[in-house]
GROMACS .gro file of N, CA and C in nm:
model
  279
    1UNK      N    1  -0.209   3.149   0.147
    1UNK     CA    2  -0.224   3.013   0.095
    1UNK      C    3  -0.369   2.994   0.050
    2UNK      N    4  -0.383   2.924  -0.062
    2UNK     CA    5  -0.514   2.892  -0.116
    2UNK      C    6  -0.538   2.743  -0.102
    3UNK      N    7  -0.664   2.704  -0.100
    3UNK     CA    8  -0.698   2.562  -0.094
    3UNK      C    9  -0.729   2.514  -0.236
    4UNK      N   10  -0.678   2.395  -0.270
    4UNK     CA   11  -0.698   2.337  -0.402
    4UNK      C   12  -0.743   2.192  -0.388
    5UNK      N   13  -0.823   2.149  -0.487
    5UNK     CA   14  -0.856   2.008  -0.503
    5UNK      C   15  -0.782   1.962  -0.628
    6UNK      N   16  -0.701   1.858  -0.615
    6UNK     CA   17  -0.626   1.803  -0.727
    6UNK      C   18  -0.684   1.667  -0.762
    7UNK      N   19  -0.729   1.655  -0.885
    7UNK     CA   20  -0.780   1.527  -0.935
    7UNK      C   21  -0.665   1.458  -1.007
    8UNK      N   22  -0.637   1.335  -0.966
    8UNK     CA   23  -0.527   1.259  -1.025
    8UNK      C   24  -0.583   1.129  -1.082
    9UNK      N   25  -0.566   1.109  -1.211
    9UNK     CA   26  -0.607   0.983  -1.273
    9UNK      C   27  -0.494   0.882  -1.257
   10UNK      N   28  -0.521   0.780  -1.177
   10UNK     CA   29  -0.423   0.675  -1.149
   10UNK      C   30  -0.496   0.542  -1.162
   11UNK      N   31  -0.476   0.471  -1.273
   11UNK     CA   32  -0.550   0.346  -1.295
   11UNK      C   33  -0.538   0.248  -1.177
   12UNK      N   34  -0.651   0.197  -1.135
   12UNK     CA   35  -0.662   0.095  -1.029
   12UNK      C   36  -0.610   0.138  -0.893
   13UNK      N   37  -0.601   0.268  -0.869
   13UNK     CA   38  -0.552   0.316  -0.740
   13UNK      C   39  -0.639   0.264  -0.625
   14UNK      N   40  -0.765   0.239  -0.652
   14UNK     CA   41  -0.854   0.187  -0.549
   14UNK      C   42  -0.820   0.047  -0.502
   15UNK      N   43  -0.735  -0.022  -0.578
   15UNK     CA   44  -0.694  -0.157  -0.540
   15UNK      C   45  -0.558  -0.158  -0.470
   16UNK      N   46  -0.496  -0.042  -0.456
   16UNK     CA   47  -0.364  -0.036  -0.393
   16UNK      C   48  -0.371  -0.084  -0.249
   17UNK      N   49  -0.273  -0.161  -0.211
   17UNK     CA   50  -0.261  -0.208  -0.073
   17UNK      C   51  -0.203  -0.097   0.014
   18UNK      N   52  -0.215  -0.116   0.143
   18UNK     CA   53  -0.167  -0.016   0.240
   18UNK      C   54  -0.020   0.020   0.215
   19UNK      N   55   0.062  -0.080   0.186
   19UNK     CA   56   0.204  -0.054   0.163
   19UNK      C   57   0.226   0.035   0.040
   20UNK      N   58   0.149   0.014  -0.065
   20UNK     CA   59   0.161   0.096  -0.185
   20UNK      C   60   0.122   0.241  -0.155
   21UNK      N   61   0.016   0.258  -0.077
   21UNK     CA   62  -0.025   0.393  -0.039
   21UNK      C   63   0.077   0.458   0.053
   22UNK      N   64   0.138   0.379   0.141
   22UNK     CA   65   0.243   0.430   0.229
   22UNK      C   66   0.362   0.478   0.146
   23UNK      N   67   0.402   0.399   0.047
   23UNK     CA   68   0.515   0.437  -0.038
   23UNK      C   69   0.484   0.564  -0.118
   24UNK      N   70   0.361   0.575  -0.168
   24UNK     CA   71   0.320   0.695  -0.241
   24UNK      C   72   0.325   0.817  -0.149
   25UNK      N   73   0.278   0.798  -0.026
   25UNK     CA   74   0.280   0.906   0.072
   25UNK      C   75   0.423   0.951   0.102
   26UNK      N   76   0.512   0.856   0.118
   26UNK     CA   77   0.653   0.889   0.144
   26UNK      C   78   0.713   0.967   0.028
   27UNK      N   79   0.684   0.924  -0.095
   27UNK     CA   80   0.737   0.992  -0.213
   27UNK      C   81   0.684   1.136  -0.220
   28UNK      N   82   0.555   1.151  -0.195
   28UNK     CA   83   0.495   1.285  -0.198
   28UNK      C   84   0.555   1.373  -0.089
   29UNK      N   85   0.568   1.319   0.032
   29UNK     CA   86   0.623   1.396   0.143
   29UNK      C   87   0.767   1.440   0.116
   30UNK      N   88   0.845   1.356   0.051
   30UNK     CA   89   0.984   1.393   0.020
   30UNK      C   90   0.988   1.514  -0.073
   31UNK      N   91   0.900   1.515  -0.173
   31UNK     CA   92   0.896   1.629  -0.265
   31UNK      C   93   0.844   1.754  -0.193
   32UNK      N   94   0.742   1.736  -0.109
   32UNK     CA   95   0.691   1.850  -0.034
   32UNK      C   96   0.800   1.912   0.053
   33UNK      N   97   0.881   1.830   0.116
   33UNK     CA   98   0.991   1.881   0.199
   33UNK      C   99   1.090   1.960   0.116
   34UNK      N  100   1.113   1.914  -0.006
   34UNK     CA  101   1.206   1.983  -0.096
   34UNK      C  102   1.148   2.117  -0.143
   35UNK      N  103   1.017   2.122  -0.165
   35UNK     CA  104   0.953   2.244  -0.214
   35UNK      C  105   0.937   2.351  -0.107
   36UNK      N  106   0.935   2.311   0.018
   36UNK     CA  107   0.929   2.409   0.126
   36UNK      C  108   0.789   2.443   0.173
   37UNK      N  109   0.775   2.554   0.244
   37UNK     CA  110   0.651   2.586   0.315
   37UNK      C  111   0.537   2.641   0.227
   38UNK      N  112   0.558   2.656   0.099
   38UNK     CA  113   0.455   2.715   0.013
   38UNK      C  114   0.352   2.614  -0.036
   39UNK      N  115   0.362   2.489   0.010
   39UNK     CA  116   0.267   2.386  -0.029
   39UNK      C  117   0.252   2.286   0.085
   40UNK      N  118   0.128   2.244   0.107
   40UNK     CA  119   0.100   2.147   0.215
   40UNK      C  120  -0.010   2.053   0.168
   41UNK      N  121   0.013   1.925   0.187
   41UNK     CA  122  -0.086   1.822   0.156
   41UNK      C  123  -0.175   1.805   0.278
   42UNK      N  124  -0.306   1.816   0.260
   42UNK     CA  125  -0.400   1.804   0.372
   42UNK      C  126  -0.454   1.662   0.382
   43UNK      N  127  -0.511   1.610   0.273
   43UNK     CA  128  -0.567   1.475   0.272
   43UNK      C  129  -0.599   1.435   0.129
   44UNK      N  130  -0.623   1.305   0.111
   44UNK     CA  131  -0.661   1.254  -0.020
   44UNK      C  132  -0.774   1.152  -0.006
   45UNK      N  133  -0.858   1.149  -0.108
   45UNK     CA  134  -0.968   1.055  -0.115
   45UNK      C  135  -0.942   0.965  -0.235
   46UNK      N  136  -0.953   0.833  -0.216
   46UNK     CA  137  -0.921   0.736  -0.320
   46UNK      C  138  -1.051   0.675  -0.373
   47UNK      N  139  -1.064   0.674  -0.506
   47UNK     CA  140  -1.175   0.606  -0.573
   47UNK      C  141  -1.114   0.495  -0.659
   48UNK      N  142  -1.193   0.435  -0.745
   48UNK     CA  143  -1.141   0.324  -0.826
   48UNK      C  144  -1.016   0.361  -0.906
   49UNK      N  145  -1.026   0.469  -0.984
   49UNK     CA  146  -0.917   0.506  -1.076
   49UNK      C  147  -0.869   0.649  -1.060
   50UNK      N  148  -0.901   0.711  -0.947
   50UNK     CA  149  -0.861   0.850  -0.924
   50UNK      C  150  -0.836   0.874  -0.776
   51UNK      N  151  -0.757   0.976  -0.751
   51UNK     CA  152  -0.750   1.032  -0.617
   51UNK      C  153  -0.791   1.178  -0.627
   52UNK      N  154  -0.851   1.227  -0.520
   52UNK     CA  155  -0.887   1.367  -0.507
   52UNK      C  156  -0.813   1.417  -0.384
   53UNK      N  157  -0.714   1.504  -0.408
   53UNK     CA  158  -0.625   1.548  -0.302
   53UNK      C  159  -0.654   1.693  -0.266
   54UNK      N  160  -0.652   1.722  -0.137
   54UNK     CA  161  -0.671   1.858  -0.088
   54UNK      C  162  -0.534   1.912  -0.049
   55UNK      N  163  -0.499   2.027  -0.105
   55UNK     CA  164  -0.371   2.091  -0.078
   55UNK      C  165  -0.393   2.237  -0.040
   56UNK      N  166  -0.303   2.288   0.040
   56UNK     CA  167  -0.289   2.432   0.062
   56UNK      C  168  -0.163   2.472  -0.013
   57UNK      N  169  -0.172   2.576  -0.093
   57UNK     CA  170  -0.055   2.616  -0.172
   57UNK      C  171  -0.064   2.764  -0.207
   58UNK      N  172   0.053   2.822  -0.233
   58UNK     CA  173   0.056   2.965  -0.267
   58UNK      C  174  -0.003   2.989  -0.406
   59UNK      N  175   0.012   2.889  -0.497
   59UNK     CA  176  -0.044   2.905  -0.631
   59UNK      C  177  -0.046   2.770  -0.702
   60UNK      N  178  -0.106   2.769  -0.818
   60UNK     CA  179  -0.118   2.646  -0.895
   60UNK      C  180   0.017   2.597  -0.947
   61UNK      N  181   0.108   2.689  -0.972
   61UNK     CA  182   0.239   2.652  -1.028
   61UNK      C  183   0.315   2.557  -0.936
   62UNK      N  184   0.309   2.580  -0.807
   62UNK     CA  185   0.383   2.492  -0.715
   62UNK      C  186   0.318   2.353  -0.709
   63UNK      N  187   0.188   2.346  -0.729
   63UNK     CA  188   0.120   2.216  -0.736
   63UNK      C  189   0.166   2.142  -0.861
   64UNK      N  190   0.178   2.214  -0.971
   64UNK     CA  191   0.229   2.154  -1.095
   64UNK      C  192   0.371   2.101  -1.075
   65UNK      N  193   0.454   2.178  -1.005
   65UNK     CA  194   0.592   2.134  -0.977
   65UNK      C  195   0.591   2.006  -0.893
   66UNK      N  196   0.507   2.003  -0.791
   66UNK     CA  197   0.497   1.883  -0.707
   66UNK      C  198   0.458   1.762  -0.792
   67UNK      N  199   0.359   1.781  -0.879
   67UNK     CA  200   0.313   1.670  -0.964
   67UNK      C  201   0.426   1.619  -1.054
   68UNK      N  202   0.499   1.711  -1.113
   68UNK     CA  203   0.609   1.672  -1.203
   68UNK      C  204   0.721   1.602  -1.126
   69UNK      N  205   0.759   1.658  -1.013
   69UNK     CA  206   0.870   1.603  -0.935
   69UNK      C  207   0.835   1.469  -0.871
   70UNK      N  208   0.710   1.453  -0.829
   70UNK     CA  209   0.670   1.331  -0.758
   70UNK      C  210   0.629   1.219  -0.853
   71UNK      N  211   0.592   1.257  -0.976
   71UNK     CA  212   0.546   1.157  -1.071
   71UNK      C  213   0.398   1.124  -1.057
   72UNK      N  214   0.327   1.200  -0.973
   72UNK     CA  215   0.183   1.181  -0.956
   72UNK      C  216   0.112   1.285  -1.041
   73UNK      N  217   0.036   1.242  -1.140
   73UNK     CA  218  -0.025   1.337  -1.234
   73UNK      C  219  -0.125   1.430  -1.166
   74UNK      N  220  -0.128   1.554  -1.211
   74UNK     CA  221  -0.230   1.649  -1.167
   74UNK      C  222  -0.322   1.669  -1.286
   75UNK      N  223  -0.419   1.579  -1.301
   75UNK     CA  224  -0.508   1.580  -1.415
   75UNK      C  225  -0.590   1.709  -1.419
   76UNK      N  226  -0.638   1.751  -1.302
   76UNK     CA  227  -0.717   1.874  -1.294
   76UNK      C  228  -0.690   1.939  -1.159
   77UNK      N  229  -0.664   2.068  -1.161
   77UNK     CA  230  -0.639   2.145  -1.039
   77UNK      C  231  -0.749   2.252  -1.030
   78UNK      N  232  -0.820   2.252  -0.918
   78UNK     CA  233  -0.930   2.346  -0.898
   78UNK      C  234  -0.910   2.421  -0.767
   79UNK      N  235  -0.910   2.554  -0.775
   79UNK     CA  236  -0.898   2.633  -0.653
   79UNK      C  237  -1.035   2.641  -0.585
   80UNK      N  238  -1.036   2.616  -0.455
   80UNK     CA  239  -1.158   2.626  -0.376
   80UNK      C  240  -1.184   2.774  -0.347
   81UNK      N  241  -1.303   2.820  -0.378
   81UNK     CA  242  -1.338   2.960  -0.357
   81UNK      C  243  -1.408   2.984  -0.223
   82UNK      N  244  -1.494   2.891  -0.186
   82UNK     CA  245  -1.568   2.904  -0.060
   82UNK      C  246  -1.592   2.766  -0.004
   83UNK      N  247  -1.622   2.761   0.123
   83UNK     CA  248  -1.651   2.636   0.191
   83UNK      C  249  -1.782   2.651   0.266
   84UNK      N  250  -1.868   2.551   0.258
   84UNK     CA  251  -1.988   2.550   0.340
   84UNK      C  252  -2.019   2.407   0.379
   85UNK      N  253  -2.096   2.392   0.485
   85UNK     CA  254  -2.133   2.261   0.536
   85UNK      C  255  -2.270   2.271   0.603
   86UNK      N  256  -2.320   2.165   0.665
   86UNK     CA  257  -2.453   2.173   0.725
   86UNK      C  258  -2.470   2.285   0.828
   87UNK      N  259  -2.362   2.322   0.896
   87UNK     CA  260  -2.375   2.427   0.997
   87UNK      C  261  -2.394   2.566   0.935
   88UNK      N  262  -2.369   2.579   0.806
   88UNK     CA  263  -2.389   2.707   0.738
   88UNK      C  264  -2.534   2.752   0.749
   89UNK      N  265  -2.626   2.658   0.757
   89UNK     CA  266  -2.768   2.690   0.768
   89UNK      C  267  -2.799   2.767   0.896
   90UNK      N  268  -2.712   2.757   0.995
   90UNK     CA  269  -2.738   2.818   1.124
   90UNK      C  270  -2.650   2.940   1.151
   91UNK      N  271  -2.569   2.977   1.054
   91UNK     CA  272  -2.478   3.091   1.071
   91UNK      C  273  -2.556   3.222   1.074
   92UNK      N  274  -2.508   3.314   1.153
   92UNK     CA  275  -2.572   3.446   1.160
   92UNK      C  276  -2.552   3.520   1.029
   93UNK      N  277  -2.650   3.596   0.991
   93UNK     CA  278  -2.645   3.670   0.864
   93UNK      C  279  -2.553   3.788   0.874
   0.00000   0.00000   0.00000
């Protein structure tokens, strides 16, 4: 499984109420259940007009399928190559 960041352009998503986000989550989860174990939604970050979603998936094609089936656009899909954070400064060489 690879890690991906999916950028979704969704106008005014930052104004969505909790119930709207809950409904979106339910819709996404239903499609994920249908697609099986080759894709997993980790978390999403909401801005004014976009969401940035973190997924684990076998490939980009299954993310495209999820986007098409769920109706949530995948404006840009980027595979994460490496991860680092503040603790990286202290890692052994």
